[in-house]
PDB file of C-alpha atoms in Angstrom:
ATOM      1  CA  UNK A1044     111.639 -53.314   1.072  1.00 42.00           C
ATOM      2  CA  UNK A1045     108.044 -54.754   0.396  1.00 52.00           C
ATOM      3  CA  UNK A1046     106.986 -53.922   3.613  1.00 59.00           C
ATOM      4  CA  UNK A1047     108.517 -50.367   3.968  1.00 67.00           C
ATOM      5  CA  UNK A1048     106.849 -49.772   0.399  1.00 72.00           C
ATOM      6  CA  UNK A1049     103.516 -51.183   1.911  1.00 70.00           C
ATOM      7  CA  UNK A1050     103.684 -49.201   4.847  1.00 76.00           C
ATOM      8  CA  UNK A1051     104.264 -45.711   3.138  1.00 78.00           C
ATOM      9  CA  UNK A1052     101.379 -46.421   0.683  1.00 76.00           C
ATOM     10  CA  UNK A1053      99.163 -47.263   3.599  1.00 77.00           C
ATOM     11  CA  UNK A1054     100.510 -43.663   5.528  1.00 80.00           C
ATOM     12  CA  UNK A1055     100.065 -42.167   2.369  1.00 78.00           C
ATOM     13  CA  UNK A1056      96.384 -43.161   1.403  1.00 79.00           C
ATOM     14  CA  UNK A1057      95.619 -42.783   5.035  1.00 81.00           C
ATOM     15  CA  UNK A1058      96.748 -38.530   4.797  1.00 81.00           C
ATOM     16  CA  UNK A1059      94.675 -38.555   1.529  1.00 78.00           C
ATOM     17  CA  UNK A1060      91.487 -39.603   2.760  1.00 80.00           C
ATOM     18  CA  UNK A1061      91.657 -37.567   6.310  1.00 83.00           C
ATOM     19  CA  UNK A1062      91.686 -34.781   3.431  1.00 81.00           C
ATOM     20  CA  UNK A1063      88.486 -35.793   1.908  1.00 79.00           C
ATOM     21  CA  UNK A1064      87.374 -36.611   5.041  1.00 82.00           C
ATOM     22  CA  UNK A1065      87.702 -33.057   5.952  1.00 82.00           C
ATOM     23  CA  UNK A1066      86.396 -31.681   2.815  1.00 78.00           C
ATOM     24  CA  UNK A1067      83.378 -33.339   3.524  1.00 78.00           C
ATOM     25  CA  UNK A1068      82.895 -32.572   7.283  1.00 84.00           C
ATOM     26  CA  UNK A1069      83.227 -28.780   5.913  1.00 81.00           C
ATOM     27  CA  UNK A1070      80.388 -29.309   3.633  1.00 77.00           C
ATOM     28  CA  UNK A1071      78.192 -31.474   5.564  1.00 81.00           C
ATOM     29  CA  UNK A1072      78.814 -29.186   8.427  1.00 82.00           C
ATOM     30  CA  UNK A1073      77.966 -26.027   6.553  1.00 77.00           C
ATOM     31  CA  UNK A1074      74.884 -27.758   4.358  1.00 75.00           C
ATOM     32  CA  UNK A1075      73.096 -28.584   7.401  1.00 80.00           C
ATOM     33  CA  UNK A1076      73.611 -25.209   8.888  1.00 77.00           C
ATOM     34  CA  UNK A1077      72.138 -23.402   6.239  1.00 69.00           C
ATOM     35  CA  UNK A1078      69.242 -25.479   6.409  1.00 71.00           C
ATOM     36  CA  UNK A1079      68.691 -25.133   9.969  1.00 72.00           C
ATOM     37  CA  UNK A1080      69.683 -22.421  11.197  1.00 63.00           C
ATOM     38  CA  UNK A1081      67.479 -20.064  13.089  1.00 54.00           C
ATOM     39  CA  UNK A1082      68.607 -16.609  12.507  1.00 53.00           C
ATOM     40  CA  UNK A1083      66.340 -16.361   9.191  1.00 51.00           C
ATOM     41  CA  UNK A1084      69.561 -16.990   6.727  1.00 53.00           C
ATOM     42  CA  UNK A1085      67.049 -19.863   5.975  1.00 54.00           C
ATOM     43  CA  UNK A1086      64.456 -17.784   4.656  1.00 53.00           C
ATOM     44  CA  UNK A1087      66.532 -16.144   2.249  1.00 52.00           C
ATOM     45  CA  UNK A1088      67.751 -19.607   0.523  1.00 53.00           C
ATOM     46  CA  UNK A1089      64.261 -20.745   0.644  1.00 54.00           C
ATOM     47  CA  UNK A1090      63.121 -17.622  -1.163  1.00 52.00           C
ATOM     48  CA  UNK A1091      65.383 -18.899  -4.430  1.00 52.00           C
ATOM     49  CA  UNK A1092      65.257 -21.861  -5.597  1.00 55.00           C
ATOM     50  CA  UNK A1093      68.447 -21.926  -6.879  1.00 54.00           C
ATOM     51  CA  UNK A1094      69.862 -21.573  -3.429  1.00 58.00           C
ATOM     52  CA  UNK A1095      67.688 -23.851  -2.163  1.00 64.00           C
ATOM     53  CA  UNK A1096      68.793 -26.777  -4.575  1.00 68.00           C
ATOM     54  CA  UNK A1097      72.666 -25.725  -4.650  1.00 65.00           C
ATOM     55  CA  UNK A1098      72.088 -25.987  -0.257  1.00 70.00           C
ATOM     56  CA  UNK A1099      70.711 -29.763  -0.488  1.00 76.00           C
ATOM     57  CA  UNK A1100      73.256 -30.673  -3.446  1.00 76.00           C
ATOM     58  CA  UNK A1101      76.205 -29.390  -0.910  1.00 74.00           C
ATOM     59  CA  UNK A1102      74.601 -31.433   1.945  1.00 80.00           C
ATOM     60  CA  UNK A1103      74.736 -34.477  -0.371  1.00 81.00           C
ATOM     61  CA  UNK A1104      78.348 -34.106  -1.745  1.00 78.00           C
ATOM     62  CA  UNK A1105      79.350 -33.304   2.194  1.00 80.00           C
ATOM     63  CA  UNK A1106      77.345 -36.891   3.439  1.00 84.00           C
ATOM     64  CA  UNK A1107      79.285 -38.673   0.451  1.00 82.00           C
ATOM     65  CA  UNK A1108      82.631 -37.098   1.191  1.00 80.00           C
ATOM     66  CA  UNK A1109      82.522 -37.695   4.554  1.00 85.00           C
ATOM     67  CA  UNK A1110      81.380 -41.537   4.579  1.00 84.00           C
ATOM     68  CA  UNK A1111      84.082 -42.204   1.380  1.00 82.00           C
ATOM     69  CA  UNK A1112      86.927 -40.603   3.586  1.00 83.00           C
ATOM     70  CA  UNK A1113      86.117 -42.648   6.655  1.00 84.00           C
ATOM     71  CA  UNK A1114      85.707 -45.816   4.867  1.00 82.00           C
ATOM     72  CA  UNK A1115      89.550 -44.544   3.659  1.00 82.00           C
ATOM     73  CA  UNK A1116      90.985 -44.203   6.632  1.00 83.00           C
ATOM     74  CA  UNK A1117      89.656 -47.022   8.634  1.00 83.00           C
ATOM     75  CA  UNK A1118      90.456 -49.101   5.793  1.00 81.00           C
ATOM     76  CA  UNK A1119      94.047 -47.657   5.274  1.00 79.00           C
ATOM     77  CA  UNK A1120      94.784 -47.330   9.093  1.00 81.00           C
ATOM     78  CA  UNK A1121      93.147 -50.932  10.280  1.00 80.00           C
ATOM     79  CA  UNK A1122      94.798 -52.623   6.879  1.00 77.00           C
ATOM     80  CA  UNK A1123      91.306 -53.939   6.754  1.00 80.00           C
ATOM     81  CA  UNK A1124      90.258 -55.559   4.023  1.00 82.00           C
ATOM     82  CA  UNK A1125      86.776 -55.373   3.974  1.00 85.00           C
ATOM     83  CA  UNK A1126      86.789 -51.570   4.509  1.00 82.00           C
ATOM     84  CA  UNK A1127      89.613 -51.492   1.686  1.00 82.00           C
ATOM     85  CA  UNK A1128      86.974 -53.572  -0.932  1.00 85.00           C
ATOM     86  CA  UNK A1129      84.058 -51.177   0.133  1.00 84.00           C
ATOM     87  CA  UNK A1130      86.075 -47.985  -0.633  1.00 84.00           C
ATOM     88  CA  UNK A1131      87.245 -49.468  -3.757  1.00 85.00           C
ATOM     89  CA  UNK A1132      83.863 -50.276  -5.210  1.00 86.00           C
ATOM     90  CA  UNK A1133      82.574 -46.955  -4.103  1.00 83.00           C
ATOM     91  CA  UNK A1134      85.246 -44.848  -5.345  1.00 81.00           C
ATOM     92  CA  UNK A1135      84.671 -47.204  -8.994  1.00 86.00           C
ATOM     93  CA  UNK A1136      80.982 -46.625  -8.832  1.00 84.00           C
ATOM     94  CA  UNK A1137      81.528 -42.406  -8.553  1.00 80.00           C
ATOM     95  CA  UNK A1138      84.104 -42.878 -11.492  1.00 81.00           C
ATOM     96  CA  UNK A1139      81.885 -44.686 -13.900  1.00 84.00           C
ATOM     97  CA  UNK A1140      78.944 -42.453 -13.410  1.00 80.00           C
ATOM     98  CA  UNK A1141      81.749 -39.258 -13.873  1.00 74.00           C
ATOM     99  CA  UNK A1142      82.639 -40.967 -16.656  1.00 79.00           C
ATOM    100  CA  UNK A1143      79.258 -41.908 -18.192  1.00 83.00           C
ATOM    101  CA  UNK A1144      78.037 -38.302 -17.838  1.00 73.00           C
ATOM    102  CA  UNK A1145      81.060 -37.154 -19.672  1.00 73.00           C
ATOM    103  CA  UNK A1146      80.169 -39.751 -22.685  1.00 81.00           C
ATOM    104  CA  UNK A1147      76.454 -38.246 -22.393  1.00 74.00           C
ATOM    105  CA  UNK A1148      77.582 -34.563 -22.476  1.00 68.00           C
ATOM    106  CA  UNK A1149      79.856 -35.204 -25.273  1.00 72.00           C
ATOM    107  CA  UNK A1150      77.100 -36.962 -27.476  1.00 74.00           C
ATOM    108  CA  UNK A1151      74.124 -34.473 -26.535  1.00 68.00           C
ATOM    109  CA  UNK A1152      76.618 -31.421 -27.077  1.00 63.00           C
ATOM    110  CA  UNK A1153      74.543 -30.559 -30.331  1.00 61.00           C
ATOM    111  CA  UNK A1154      71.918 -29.930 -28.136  1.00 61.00           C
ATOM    112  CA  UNK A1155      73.420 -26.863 -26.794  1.00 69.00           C
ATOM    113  CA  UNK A1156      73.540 -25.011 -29.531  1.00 79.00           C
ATOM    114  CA  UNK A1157      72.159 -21.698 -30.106  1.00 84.00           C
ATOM    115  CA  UNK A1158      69.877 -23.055 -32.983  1.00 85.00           C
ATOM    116  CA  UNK A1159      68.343 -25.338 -30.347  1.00 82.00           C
ATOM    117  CA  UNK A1160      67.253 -22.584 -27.598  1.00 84.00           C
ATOM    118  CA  UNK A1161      66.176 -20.469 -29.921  1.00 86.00           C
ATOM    119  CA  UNK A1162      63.780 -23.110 -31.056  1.00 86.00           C
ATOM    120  CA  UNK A1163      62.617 -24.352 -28.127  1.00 84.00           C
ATOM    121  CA  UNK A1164      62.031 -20.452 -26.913  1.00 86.00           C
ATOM    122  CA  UNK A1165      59.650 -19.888 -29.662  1.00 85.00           C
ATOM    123  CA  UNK A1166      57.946 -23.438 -28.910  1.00 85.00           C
ATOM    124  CA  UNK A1167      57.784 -22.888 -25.226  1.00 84.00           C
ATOM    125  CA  UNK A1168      57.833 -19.739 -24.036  1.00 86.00           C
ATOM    126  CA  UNK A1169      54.361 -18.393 -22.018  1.00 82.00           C
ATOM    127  CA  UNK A1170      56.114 -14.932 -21.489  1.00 75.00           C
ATOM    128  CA  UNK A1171      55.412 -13.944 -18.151  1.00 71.00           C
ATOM    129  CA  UNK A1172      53.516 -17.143 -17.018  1.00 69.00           C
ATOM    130  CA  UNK A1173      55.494 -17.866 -13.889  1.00 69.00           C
ATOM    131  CA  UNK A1174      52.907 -21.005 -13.439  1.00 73.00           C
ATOM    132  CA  UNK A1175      55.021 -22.847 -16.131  1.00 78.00           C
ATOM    133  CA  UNK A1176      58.562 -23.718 -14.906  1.00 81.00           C
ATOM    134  CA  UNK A1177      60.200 -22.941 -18.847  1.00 84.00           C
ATOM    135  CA  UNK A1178      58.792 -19.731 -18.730  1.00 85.00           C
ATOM    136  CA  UNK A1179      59.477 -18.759 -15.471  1.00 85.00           C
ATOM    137  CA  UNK A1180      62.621 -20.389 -15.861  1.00 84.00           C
ATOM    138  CA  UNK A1181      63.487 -18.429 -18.664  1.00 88.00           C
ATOM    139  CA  UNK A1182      62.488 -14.652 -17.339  1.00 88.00           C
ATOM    140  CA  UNK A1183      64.813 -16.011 -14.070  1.00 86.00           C
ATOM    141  CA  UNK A1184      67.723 -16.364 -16.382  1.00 86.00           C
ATOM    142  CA  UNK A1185      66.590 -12.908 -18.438  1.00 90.00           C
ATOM    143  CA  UNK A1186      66.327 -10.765 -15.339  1.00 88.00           C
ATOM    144  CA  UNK A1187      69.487 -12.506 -13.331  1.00 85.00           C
ATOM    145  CA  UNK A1188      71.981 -11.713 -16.945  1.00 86.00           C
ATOM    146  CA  UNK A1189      70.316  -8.844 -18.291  1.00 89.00           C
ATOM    147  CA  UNK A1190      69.759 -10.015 -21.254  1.00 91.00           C
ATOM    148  CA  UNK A1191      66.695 -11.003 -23.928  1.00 91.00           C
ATOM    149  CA  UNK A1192      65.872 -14.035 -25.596  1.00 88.00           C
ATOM    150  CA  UNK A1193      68.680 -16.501 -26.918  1.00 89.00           C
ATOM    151  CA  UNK A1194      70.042 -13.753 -29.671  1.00 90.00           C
ATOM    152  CA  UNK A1195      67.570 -10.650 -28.976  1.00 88.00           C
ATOM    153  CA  UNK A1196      64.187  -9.301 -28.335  1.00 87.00           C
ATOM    154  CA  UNK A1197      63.724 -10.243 -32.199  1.00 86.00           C
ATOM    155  CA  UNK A1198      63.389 -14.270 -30.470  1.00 85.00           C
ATOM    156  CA  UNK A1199      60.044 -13.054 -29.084  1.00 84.00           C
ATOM    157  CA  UNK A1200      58.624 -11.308 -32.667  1.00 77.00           C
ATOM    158  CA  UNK A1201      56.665 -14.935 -33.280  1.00 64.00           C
ATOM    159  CA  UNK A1202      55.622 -15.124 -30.229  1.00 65.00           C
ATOM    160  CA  UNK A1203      51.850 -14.480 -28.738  1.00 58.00           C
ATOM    161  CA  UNK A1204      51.939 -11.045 -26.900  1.00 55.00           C
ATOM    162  CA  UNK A1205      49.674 -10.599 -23.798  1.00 50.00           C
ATOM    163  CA  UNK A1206      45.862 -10.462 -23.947  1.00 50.00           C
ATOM    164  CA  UNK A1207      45.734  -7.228 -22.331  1.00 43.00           C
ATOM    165  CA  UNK A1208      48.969  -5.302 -24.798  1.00 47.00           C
ATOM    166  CA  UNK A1209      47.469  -3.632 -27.892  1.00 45.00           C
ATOM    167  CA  UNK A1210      51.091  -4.101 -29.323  1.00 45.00           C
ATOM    168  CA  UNK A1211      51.397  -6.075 -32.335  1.00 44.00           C
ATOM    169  CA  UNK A1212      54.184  -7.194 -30.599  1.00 51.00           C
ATOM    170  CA  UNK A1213      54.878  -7.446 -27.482  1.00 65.00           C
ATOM    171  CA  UNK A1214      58.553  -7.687 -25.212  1.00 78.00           C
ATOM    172  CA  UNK A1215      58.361 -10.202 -22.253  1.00 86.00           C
ATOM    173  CA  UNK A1216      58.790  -7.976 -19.037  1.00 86.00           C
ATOM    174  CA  UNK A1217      62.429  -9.624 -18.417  1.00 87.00           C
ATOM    175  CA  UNK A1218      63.664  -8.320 -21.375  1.00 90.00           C
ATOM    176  CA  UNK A1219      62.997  -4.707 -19.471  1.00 91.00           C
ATOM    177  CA  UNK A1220      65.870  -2.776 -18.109  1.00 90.00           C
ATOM    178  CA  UNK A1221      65.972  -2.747 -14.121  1.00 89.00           C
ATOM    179  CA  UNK A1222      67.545  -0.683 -11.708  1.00 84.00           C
ATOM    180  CA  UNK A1223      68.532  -3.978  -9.891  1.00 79.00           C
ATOM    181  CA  UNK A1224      68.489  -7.118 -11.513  1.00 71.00           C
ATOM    182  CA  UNK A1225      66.278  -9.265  -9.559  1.00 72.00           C
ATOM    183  CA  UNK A1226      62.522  -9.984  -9.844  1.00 72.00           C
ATOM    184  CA  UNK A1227      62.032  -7.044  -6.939  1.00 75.00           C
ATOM    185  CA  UNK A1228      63.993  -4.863  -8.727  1.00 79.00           C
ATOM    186  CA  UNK A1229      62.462  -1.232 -10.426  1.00 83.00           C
ATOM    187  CA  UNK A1230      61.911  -1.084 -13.968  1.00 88.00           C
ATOM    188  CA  UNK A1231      63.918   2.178 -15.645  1.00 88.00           C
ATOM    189  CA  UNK A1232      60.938   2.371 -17.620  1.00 88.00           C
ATOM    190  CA  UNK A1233      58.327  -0.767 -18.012  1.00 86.00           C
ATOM    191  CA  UNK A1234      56.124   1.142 -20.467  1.00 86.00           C
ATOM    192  CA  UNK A1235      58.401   2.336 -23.073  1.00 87.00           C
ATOM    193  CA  UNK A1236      59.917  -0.666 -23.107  1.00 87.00           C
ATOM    194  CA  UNK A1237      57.072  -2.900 -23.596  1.00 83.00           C
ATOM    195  CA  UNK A1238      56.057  -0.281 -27.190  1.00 82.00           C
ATOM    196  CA  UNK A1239      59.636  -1.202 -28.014  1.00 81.00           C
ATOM    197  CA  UNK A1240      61.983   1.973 -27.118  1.00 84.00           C
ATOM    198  CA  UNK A1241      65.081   0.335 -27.482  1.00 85.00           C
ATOM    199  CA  UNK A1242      67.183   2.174 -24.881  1.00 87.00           C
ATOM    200  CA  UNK A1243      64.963   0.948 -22.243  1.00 88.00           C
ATOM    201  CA  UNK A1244      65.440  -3.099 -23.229  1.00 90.00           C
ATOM    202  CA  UNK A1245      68.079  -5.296 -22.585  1.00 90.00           C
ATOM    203  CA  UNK A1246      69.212  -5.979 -26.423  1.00 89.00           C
ATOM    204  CA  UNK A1247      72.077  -8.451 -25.869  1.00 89.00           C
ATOM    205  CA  UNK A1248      70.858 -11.958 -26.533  1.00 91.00           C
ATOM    206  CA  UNK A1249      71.475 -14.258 -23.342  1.00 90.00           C
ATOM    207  CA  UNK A1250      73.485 -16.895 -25.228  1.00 89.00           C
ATOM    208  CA  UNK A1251      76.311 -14.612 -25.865  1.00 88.00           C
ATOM    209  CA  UNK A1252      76.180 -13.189 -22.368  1.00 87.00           C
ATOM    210  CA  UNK A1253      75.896 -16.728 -20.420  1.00 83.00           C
ATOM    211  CA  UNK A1254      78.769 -17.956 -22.783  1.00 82.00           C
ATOM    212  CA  UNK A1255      80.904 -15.115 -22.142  1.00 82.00           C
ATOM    213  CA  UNK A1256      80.208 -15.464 -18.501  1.00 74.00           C
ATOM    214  CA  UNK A1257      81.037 -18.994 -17.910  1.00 74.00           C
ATOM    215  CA  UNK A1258      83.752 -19.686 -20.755  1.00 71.00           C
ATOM    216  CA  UNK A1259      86.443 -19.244 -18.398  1.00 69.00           C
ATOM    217  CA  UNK A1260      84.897 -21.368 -15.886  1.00 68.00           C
ATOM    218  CA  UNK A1261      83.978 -24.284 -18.527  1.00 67.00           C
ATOM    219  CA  UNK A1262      87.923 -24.498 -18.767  1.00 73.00           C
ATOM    220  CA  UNK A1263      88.272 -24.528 -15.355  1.00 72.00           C
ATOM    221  CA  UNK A1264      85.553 -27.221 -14.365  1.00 66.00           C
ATOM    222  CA  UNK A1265      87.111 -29.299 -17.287  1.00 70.00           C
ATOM    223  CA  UNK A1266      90.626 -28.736 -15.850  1.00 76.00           C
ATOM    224  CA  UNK A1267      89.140 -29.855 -12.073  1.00 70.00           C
ATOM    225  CA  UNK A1268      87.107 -32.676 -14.195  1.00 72.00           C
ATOM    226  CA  UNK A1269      89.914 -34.339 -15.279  1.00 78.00           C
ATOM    227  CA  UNK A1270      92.193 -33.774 -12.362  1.00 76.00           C
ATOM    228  CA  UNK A1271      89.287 -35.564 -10.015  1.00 72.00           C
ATOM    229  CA  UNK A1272      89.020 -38.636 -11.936  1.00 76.00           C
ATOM    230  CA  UNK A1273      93.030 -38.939 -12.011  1.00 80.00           C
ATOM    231  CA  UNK A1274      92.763 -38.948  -8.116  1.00 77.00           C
ATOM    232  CA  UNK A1275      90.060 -41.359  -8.118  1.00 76.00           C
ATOM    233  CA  UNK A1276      92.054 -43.573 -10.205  1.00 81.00           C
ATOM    234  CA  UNK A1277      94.570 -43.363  -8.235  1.00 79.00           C
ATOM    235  CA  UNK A1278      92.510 -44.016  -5.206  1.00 79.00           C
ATOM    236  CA  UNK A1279      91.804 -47.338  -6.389  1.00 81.00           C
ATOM    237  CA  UNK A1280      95.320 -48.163  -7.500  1.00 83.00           C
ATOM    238  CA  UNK A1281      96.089 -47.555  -3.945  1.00 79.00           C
ATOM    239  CA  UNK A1282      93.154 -49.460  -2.114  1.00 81.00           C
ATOM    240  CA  UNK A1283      93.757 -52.255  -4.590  1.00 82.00           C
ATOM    241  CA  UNK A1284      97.574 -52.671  -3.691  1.00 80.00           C
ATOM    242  CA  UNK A1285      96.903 -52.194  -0.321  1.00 80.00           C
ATOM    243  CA  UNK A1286      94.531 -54.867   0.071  1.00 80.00           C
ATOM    244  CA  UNK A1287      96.426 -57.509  -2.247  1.00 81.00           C
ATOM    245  CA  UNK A1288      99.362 -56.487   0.190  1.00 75.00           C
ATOM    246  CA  UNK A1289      97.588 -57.070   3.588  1.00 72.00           C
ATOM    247  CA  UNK A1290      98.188 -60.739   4.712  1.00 62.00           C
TER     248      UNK A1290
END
């Protein structure tokens, strides 16, 4: 009975890790084309930054997919000890730093807080100075949601306008309306909006947009949060049995 139950938790862990194994050959697979490949799709992840990042990030969740699924299966398949220990601590290693940056998000969550964007806006913010990575930051995430400021264009009423405005004050460019919403995209009317004609900004303050955007998919990456560290944890269950079972 001991060694049927041995040899269907070896089958078993050996099926789970081909699947991880396979999840990461995908991602590897399609994180290196992106970055080579020569029809010019290149160019246009190059071109933002965003892209660029989320392209490496893939490539490096792919690499560590791939090697923790083969050190799975070889370990699983071979009833090899050594291969069993190495998955083990890697697979603890990935949990404790999951785990650790959950602890750190749920101390630091004050820092999200509308209170503290709209403070560091008015500390920060260079308008349209795309040499400073908050500014331009900030305009990026204006122009992308449509939106101005963390609760309005009122954020912006303390803020230095630009040398060259007359205005008493000033709204930042993002905050304009656009025909398309990208940084190439045709102001509806860049004038009127910069002397304040409401109809022509985007009014909506960006923290209410980007929460309404992403609530549902906070729940979600909570959900899949919780659901990967049960696996993982289950992973090492497994390994560990396995290898105090191997003779």
């Amino acid at each position: 009975m001991e060694g049927d139950c041995l040899s269907c938790m070896k089958y078993l862990m050996f099926l789970f890790n081909f699947f991880i194994f396979l999840g990461g050959a995908c991602l590897l697979g399609v994180g290196i084309w992106v970055i080579v490949d020569p029809t010019g799709f290149r160019e246009i992840v190059a071109a933002n930054p965003l892209l660029f990042t989320g392209a490496y990030i893939m490539l490096a969740m792919g690499a560590m997919l791939f090697l923790l699924g083969f050190l799975g299966c070889c370990g699983a398949i071979r009833e090899n000890k050594c291969l069993l220990l190495f998955f083990f601590m890697f697979i603890l290693l990935i949990f404790l730093a999951e785990l650790s940056a959950a602890i750190l998000a749920f101390i630091f969550r004050e820092n999200l807080t509308r209170e503290f964007f709209t403070k560091e806006l008015k500390k920060h913010y260079l308008r349209n100075n795309d040499t400073d990575v908050f500014s331009s930051t900030w305009n990026s995430v204006m122009i992308t949601f449509a939106c101005c400021g963390v609760n309005g264009p009122e954020d912006f009423e303390a803020i230095p306008h630009l040398p060259y405005s007359s205005l008493e004050k000033a709204t930042p460019e993002a905050c304009c309306q656009r025909e398309l919403q990208s940084r190439e995209g045709v102001f509806v009317n860049k004038e009127a909006c910069l002397r304040g004609v409401e109809r022509f900004q985007n009014r909506q303050g960006c923290y209410t947009v980007i929460l309404n955007s992403f609530e549902t998919y906070v729940y979600l990456a909570g959900a899949l949060a919780i659901g990967v560290l049960a696996i993982e944890l289950f992973a090492m269950i497994f390994a560990m049995c396995l290898f105090r079972g191997i003779q």
